[in-house]
Amino acid sequence: MTEKPDEMKAMLLKMKEETLREINKTVKSGSDAPVNEPSGDIYDQASSERDRELGLLLGDREREKLKNIDEALLRLEEGEYGICEECEEEIPIGRLKIVPFARHCVKCKADLEKQQAQTKRFEEDRAYRDIALGEEEEG
């Protein structure tokens, strides 16, 4: 990627800083909540548990985003930034401005997602068949 590497690095570093800020905010809000102290009725407890799980899920996403940003910064240093890992073509600057840590061009990313969806669907179908076979054996 020859166009604007300094601009992309600045964008990645800013995104990393914002992501770290979000992670810290999530960690602080999670540590403020009392642990193992039931309060309110069962609905309040269920709501609190749901909020805690959602916070953990968002934290995982933020950590994954941080990992992707660090990998993009490394690719930038190694001169491999902006090159699709699948087809080895240059990723358009427009895509990189929207998703600065993109590893694939739009076409390759769409193909990968389609393949992952088919694999997941196949695995789910196989699991359902296994469950159905297991129920027949019991009866």
Coordinates of N, CA and C in Angstrom, one line a residue:
M1 N 0.8 -1.2 0.0 CA 0.0 0.0 0.0 C 0.9 1.2 0.0
T2 N 0.9 1.9 -1.1 CA 1.8 3.1 -1.2 C 1.1 4.4 -0.8
E3 N -0.2 4.4 -0.9 CA -1.0 5.7 -0.6 C -1.1 5.9 0.9
K4 N -0.7 7.1 1.4 CA -1.0 7.6 2.7 C -0.7 6.6 3.9
P5 N 0.5 6.0 4.0 CA 0.7 5.1 5.1 C 0.7 5.8 6.4
D6 N 1.1 7.0 6.5 CA 1.1 7.8 7.7 C -0.3 8.1 8.2
E7 N -1.1 8.4 7.2 CA -2.5 8.7 7.6 C -3.2 7.4 8.1
M8 N -2.9 6.3 7.5 CA -3.5 5.0 8.0 C -3.0 4.6 9.3
K9 N -1.7 4.9 9.5 CA -1.1 4.5 10.9 C -1.8 5.4 11.9
A10 N -2.0 6.7 11.6 CA -2.6 7.6 12.6 C -4.0 7.1 12.9
M11 N -4.7 6.7 11.9 CA -6.1 6.3 12.0 C -6.2 5.0 12.9
L12 N -5.2 4.1 12.6 CA -5.2 2.8 13.4 C -4.8 3.1 14.9
L13 N -3.9 4.0 15.1 CA -3.5 4.4 16.5 C -4.6 5.1 17.2
K14 N -5.4 5.9 16.6 CA -6.5 6.6 17.2 C -7.6 5.6 17.5
M15 N -7.8 4.6 16.6 CA -8.8 3.6 16.8 C -8.4 2.7 18.0
K16 N -7.1 2.4 18.1 CA -6.6 1.6 19.2 C -6.8 2.3 20.5
E17 N -6.5 3.6 20.5 CA -6.7 4.4 21.8 C -8.2 4.4 22.2
E18 N -9.1 4.6 21.3 CA -10.5 4.6 21.6 C -10.9 3.2 22.1
T19 N -10.4 2.1 21.5 CA -10.8 0.8 21.9 C -10.3 0.5 23.3
L20 N -9.1 0.9 23.6 CA -8.5 0.7 24.9 C -9.4 1.5 25.9
R21 N -9.8 2.7 25.6 CA -10.6 3.5 26.5 C -12.0 2.7 26.7
E22 N -12.5 2.1 25.7 CA -13.8 1.4 25.9 C -13.6 0.2 26.7
I23 N -12.5 -0.5 26.5 CA -12.2 -1.7 27.4 C -12.0 -1.3 28.8
N24 N -11.3 -0.2 29.1 CA -11.1 0.2 30.5 C -12.5 0.6 31.1
K25 N -13.3 1.3 30.3 CA -14.6 1.7 30.8 C -15.5 0.4 31.1
T26 N -15.4 -0.6 30.3 CA -16.1 -1.8 30.5 C -15.6 -2.5 31.8
V27 N -14.3 -2.6 31.9 CA -13.7 -3.2 33.1 C -14.1 -2.5 34.4
K28 N -14.0 -1.2 34.3 CA -14.4 -0.4 35.5 C -15.8 -0.5 35.9
S29 N -16.7 -0.5 34.9 CA -18.2 -0.6 35.2 C -18.5 -2.0 35.7
G30 N -17.7 -3.0 35.2 CA -17.9 -4.4 35.7 C -17.4 -4.6 37.1
S31 N -16.3 -3.9 37.5 CA -15.8 -4.1 38.8 C -16.6 -3.3 39.9
D32 N -17.4 -2.3 39.4 CA -18.2 -1.6 40.4 C -19.5 -2.4 40.8
A33 N -19.8 -3.3 40.0 CA -21.0 -4.1 40.3 C -20.8 -5.1 41.4
P34 N -21.6 -5.2 42.4 CA -21.4 -6.2 43.5 C -21.5 -7.6 42.9
V35 N -20.7 -8.5 43.5 CA -20.7 -9.9 43.0 C -21.3 -10.7 44.1
N36 N -22.1 -11.7 43.6 CA -22.8 -12.7 44.5 C -23.6 -12.0 45.6
E37 N -24.2 -10.9 45.4 CA -25.1 -10.2 46.3 C -26.4 -10.1 45.7
P38 N -27.3 -11.1 45.9 CA -28.6 -11.0 45.3 C -29.4 -9.8 45.8
S39 N -30.0 -9.1 44.8 CA -30.8 -7.9 45.2 C -32.0 -7.9 44.3
G40 N -33.1 -7.4 44.9 CA -34.3 -7.4 44.1 C -34.9 -8.7 43.9
D41 N -35.9 -8.7 43.0 CA -36.6 -10.0 42.8 C -35.8 -10.7 41.7
I42 N -36.4 -11.9 41.3 CA -35.7 -12.7 40.3 C -35.6 -12.1 38.9
Y43 N -36.5 -11.2 38.6 CA -36.4 -10.5 37.3 C -35.3 -9.4 37.3
D44 N -35.1 -8.8 38.5 CA -34.0 -7.8 38.6 C -32.6 -8.6 38.5
Q45 N -32.6 -9.8 39.1 CA -31.4 -10.6 39.1 C -31.1 -11.0 37.7
A46 N -32.1 -11.5 37.0 CA -31.9 -11.9 35.6 C -31.5 -10.8 34.7
S47 N -32.1 -9.6 34.9 CA -31.7 -8.4 34.1 C -30.2 -8.1 34.4
S48 N -29.8 -8.1 35.6 CA -28.4 -7.8 36.0 C -27.5 -8.8 35.4
E49 N -27.8 -10.1 35.4 CA -27.0 -11.1 34.8 C -26.9 -10.9 33.3
R50 N -28.0 -10.6 32.6 CA -28.0 -10.3 31.2 C -27.1 -9.2 30.9
D51 N -27.2 -8.1 31.7 CA -26.3 -6.9 31.5 C -24.8 -7.3 31.6
R52 N -24.5 -8.1 32.6 CA -23.2 -8.5 32.9 C -22.6 -9.4 31.7
E53 N -23.5 -10.3 31.2 CA -23.0 -11.1 30.1 C -22.8 -10.3 28.8
L54 N -23.7 -9.3 28.6 CA -23.6 -8.4 27.5 C -22.3 -7.6 27.6
G55 N -22.0 -7.2 28.8 CA -20.7 -6.4 29.0 C -19.5 -7.3 28.7
L56 N -19.6 -8.6 29.1 CA -18.5 -9.5 28.8 C -18.3 -9.7 27.3
L57 N -19.5 -9.9 26.6 CA -19.5 -10.1 25.2 C -18.9 -8.9 24.4
L58 N -19.3 -7.7 24.8 CA -18.8 -6.5 24.2 C -17.3 -6.4 24.5
G59 N -16.9 -6.8 25.7 CA -15.4 -6.8 26.0 C -14.6 -7.7 25.1
D60 N -15.2 -8.9 24.8 CA -14.5 -9.8 23.9 C -14.4 -9.2 22.5
R61 N -15.4 -8.6 22.1 CA -15.4 -7.9 20.7 C -14.3 -6.8 20.7
E62 N -14.3 -6.0 21.8 CA -13.3 -5.0 21.8 C -11.9 -5.5 21.8
R63 N -11.7 -6.6 22.6 CA -10.3 -7.3 22.6 C -10.0 -7.8 21.2
E64 N -10.9 -8.4 20.5 CA -10.7 -8.9 19.2 C -10.3 -7.7 18.2
K65 N -11.1 -6.6 18.4 CA -10.8 -5.5 17.5 C -9.4 -4.9 17.8
L66 N -9.0 -4.9 19.1 CA -7.7 -4.5 19.5 C -6.6 -5.4 18.8
K67 N -6.8 -6.7 18.9 CA -5.9 -7.6 18.2 C -5.8 -7.4 16.7
N68 N -6.9 -7.1 16.1 CA -6.9 -6.8 14.6 C -6.1 -5.5 14.3
I69 N -6.3 -4.5 15.2 CA -5.6 -3.3 15.0 C -4.1 -3.5 15.1
D70 N -3.7 -4.2 16.2 CA -2.3 -4.5 16.4 C -1.7 -5.2 15.2
E71 N -2.4 -6.2 14.7 CA -1.9 -6.9 13.5 C -1.8 -6.0 12.3
A72 N -2.8 -5.1 12.1 CA -2.7 -4.2 11.0 C -1.5 -3.2 11.1
L73 N -1.2 -2.8 12.3 CA 0.0 -2.0 12.6 C 1.3 -2.7 12.2
L74 N 1.3 -4.0 12.6 CA 2.4 -4.8 12.3 C 2.6 -5.0 10.7
R75 N 1.5 -5.2 10.0 CA 1.5 -5.3 8.6 C 2.0 -4.0 8.0
L76 N 1.6 -2.9 8.6 CA 2.0 -1.6 8.1 C 3.5 -1.5 8.2
E77 N 4.1 -1.9 9.3 CA 5.5 -1.8 9.5 C 6.3 -2.7 8.5
E78 N 5.7 -3.9 8.3 CA 6.3 -4.9 7.4 C 6.1 -4.6 5.9
G79 N 5.3 -3.6 5.6 CA 5.1 -3.3 4.2 C 4.0 -4.2 3.5
E80 N 3.3 -4.9 4.3 CA 2.2 -5.8 3.8 C 0.8 -5.3 4.0
Y81 N 0.7 -4.1 4.6 CA -0.6 -3.5 4.8 C -1.3 -3.1 3.5
G82 N -2.6 -3.4 3.5 CA -3.4 -3.0 2.3 C -3.3 -4.0 1.2
I83 N -2.8 -5.2 1.4 CA -2.7 -6.2 0.5 C -3.6 -7.4 0.9
C84 N -4.5 -7.8 0.1 CA -5.5 -8.9 0.4 C -4.7 -10.2 0.7
E85 N -5.0 -10.8 1.8 CA -4.3 -12.0 2.1 C -4.8 -13.2 1.3
E86 N -5.9 -13.0 0.6 CA -6.4 -14.1 -0.2 C -5.9 -14.0 -1.7
C87 N -6.2 -12.9 -2.3 CA -5.8 -12.8 -3.8 C -4.5 -12.0 -4.0
E88 N -4.0 -11.4 -2.9 CA -2.8 -10.6 -3.0 C -2.9 -9.3 -3.8
E89 N -4.1 -8.9 -4.1 CA -4.3 -7.6 -4.8 C -4.4 -6.5 -3.7
E90 N -4.2 -5.3 -4.2 CA -4.3 -4.1 -3.3 C -5.8 -3.9 -2.8
I91 N -5.9 -3.7 -1.5 CA -7.3 -3.4 -1.0 C -7.5 -1.9 -1.3
P92 N -8.7 -1.6 -1.9 CA -9.0 -0.2 -2.2 C -8.9 0.7 -0.9
I93 N -8.4 1.9 -1.1 CA -8.2 2.8 0.0 C -9.6 3.2 0.7
G94 N -10.6 3.2 -0.1 CA -12.0 3.4 0.5 C -12.4 2.4 1.5
R95 N -12.1 1.1 1.3 CA -12.3 0.0 2.2 C -11.5 0.2 3.5
L96 N -10.2 0.5 3.3 CA -9.3 0.7 4.4 C -9.7 1.9 5.3
K97 N -10.3 2.9 4.7 CA -10.7 4.0 5.5 C -11.9 3.7 6.4
I98 N -12.7 2.7 5.9 CA -13.9 2.3 6.6 C -13.5 1.2 7.6
V99 N -12.7 0.3 7.2 CA -12.2 -0.8 8.1 C -10.7 -0.8 8.0
P100 N -10.0 0.0 8.8 CA -8.6 0.2 8.6 C -7.8 -1.1 8.9
F101 N -8.4 -2.1 9.6 CA -7.6 -3.3 9.8 C -8.1 -4.5 8.9
A102 N -8.7 -4.1 7.8 CA -9.2 -5.1 6.8 C -8.0 -5.9 6.3
R103 N -8.2 -7.2 6.2 CA -7.2 -8.2 5.7 C -7.5 -8.7 4.3
H104 N -8.7 -8.4 3.9 CA -9.2 -9.0 2.6 C -9.9 -7.9 1.8
C105 N -9.9 -8.0 0.5 CA -10.7 -7.1 -0.3 C -12.1 -7.5 -0.2
V106 N -13.0 -6.7 -0.7 CA -14.5 -6.9 -0.5 C -14.9 -8.3 -1.1
K107 N -14.4 -8.5 -2.3 CA -14.8 -9.8 -3.0 C -14.3 -11.0 -2.2
C108 N -13.1 -11.0 -1.8 CA -12.5 -12.2 -1.1 C -13.2 -12.3 0.3
K109 N -13.5 -11.2 1.0 CA -14.2 -11.3 2.3 C -15.6 -11.9 2.1
A110 N -16.3 -11.4 1.0 CA -17.6 -12.0 0.8 C -17.5 -13.5 0.5
D111 N -16.6 -13.9 -0.3 CA -16.4 -15.3 -0.6 C -16.1 -16.1 0.7
L112 N -15.2 -15.6 1.5 CA -14.9 -16.3 2.8 C -16.1 -16.4 3.7
E113 N -16.9 -15.3 3.8 CA -18.1 -15.3 4.6 C -19.1 -16.3 4.1
K114 N -19.3 -16.4 2.8 CA -20.2 -17.3 2.1 C -19.7 -18.8 2.5
Q115 N -18.4 -19.0 2.4 CA -17.9 -20.3 2.6 C -18.1 -20.7 4.1
Q116 N -17.9 -19.7 5.0 CA -18.1 -20.0 6.5 C -19.5 -20.3 6.8
A117 N -20.5 -19.6 6.1 CA -21.9 -19.8 6.3 C -22.3 -21.2 5.8
Q118 N -21.7 -21.6 4.7 CA -22.0 -23.0 4.2 C -21.5 -24.0 5.2
T119 N -20.3 -23.8 5.6 CA -19.7 -24.8 6.6 C -20.5 -24.9 7.9
K120 N -20.9 -23.7 8.4 CA -21.7 -23.7 9.6 C -23.1 -24.4 9.4
R121 N -23.7 -24.1 8.2 CA -25.0 -24.7 7.9 C -24.8 -26.3 7.8
F122 N -23.7 -26.7 7.2 CA -23.5 -28.1 7.1 C -23.3 -28.8 8.4
E123 N -22.5 -28.1 9.3 CA -22.3 -28.6 10.7 C -23.5 -28.7 11.5
E124 N -24.4 -27.7 11.3 CA -25.7 -27.7 12.0 C -26.6 -28.8 11.5
D125 N -26.6 -29.0 10.2 CA -27.4 -30.1 9.7 C -27.0 -31.4 10.2
R126 N -25.6 -31.6 10.2 CA -25.1 -32.9 10.7 C -25.4 -33.0 12.2
A127 N -25.4 -32.0 13.0 CA -25.7 -32.1 14.4 C -27.2 -32.4 14.6
Y128 N -28.1 -31.8 13.8 CA -29.5 -32.2 13.9 C -29.7 -33.6 13.5
R129 N -29.0 -34.1 12.5 CA -29.2 -35.5 12.1 C -28.7 -36.4 13.2
D130 N -27.6 -36.1 13.9 CA -27.1 -36.9 15.0 C -28.1 -36.9 16.1
I131 N -28.7 -35.8 16.4 CA -29.7 -35.7 17.5 C -30.9 -36.6 17.1
A132 N -31.4 -36.5 15.9 CA -32.6 -37.2 15.4 C -32.2 -38.7 15.5
L133 N -31.1 -39.2 15.1 CA -30.7 -40.6 15.1 C -30.6 -41.0 16.6
G134 N -30.1 -40.2 17.4 CA -30.0 -40.5 18.9 C -31.3 -40.8 19.5
E135 N -32.3 -39.9 19.1 CA -33.7 -40.1 19.7 C -34.3 -41.4 19.2
E136 N -34.1 -41.8 17.9 CA -34.7 -43.0 17.4 C -34.1 -44.2 18.1
E137 N -32.8 -44.2 18.4 CA -32.2 -45.3 19.1 C -32.7 -45.5 20.5
E138 N -33.1 -44.4 21.2 CA -33.7 -44.5 22.5 C -35.0 -45.1 22.5
G139 N -35.8 -44.9 21.5 CA -37.2 -45.4 21.5 C -37.4 -46.7 21.0

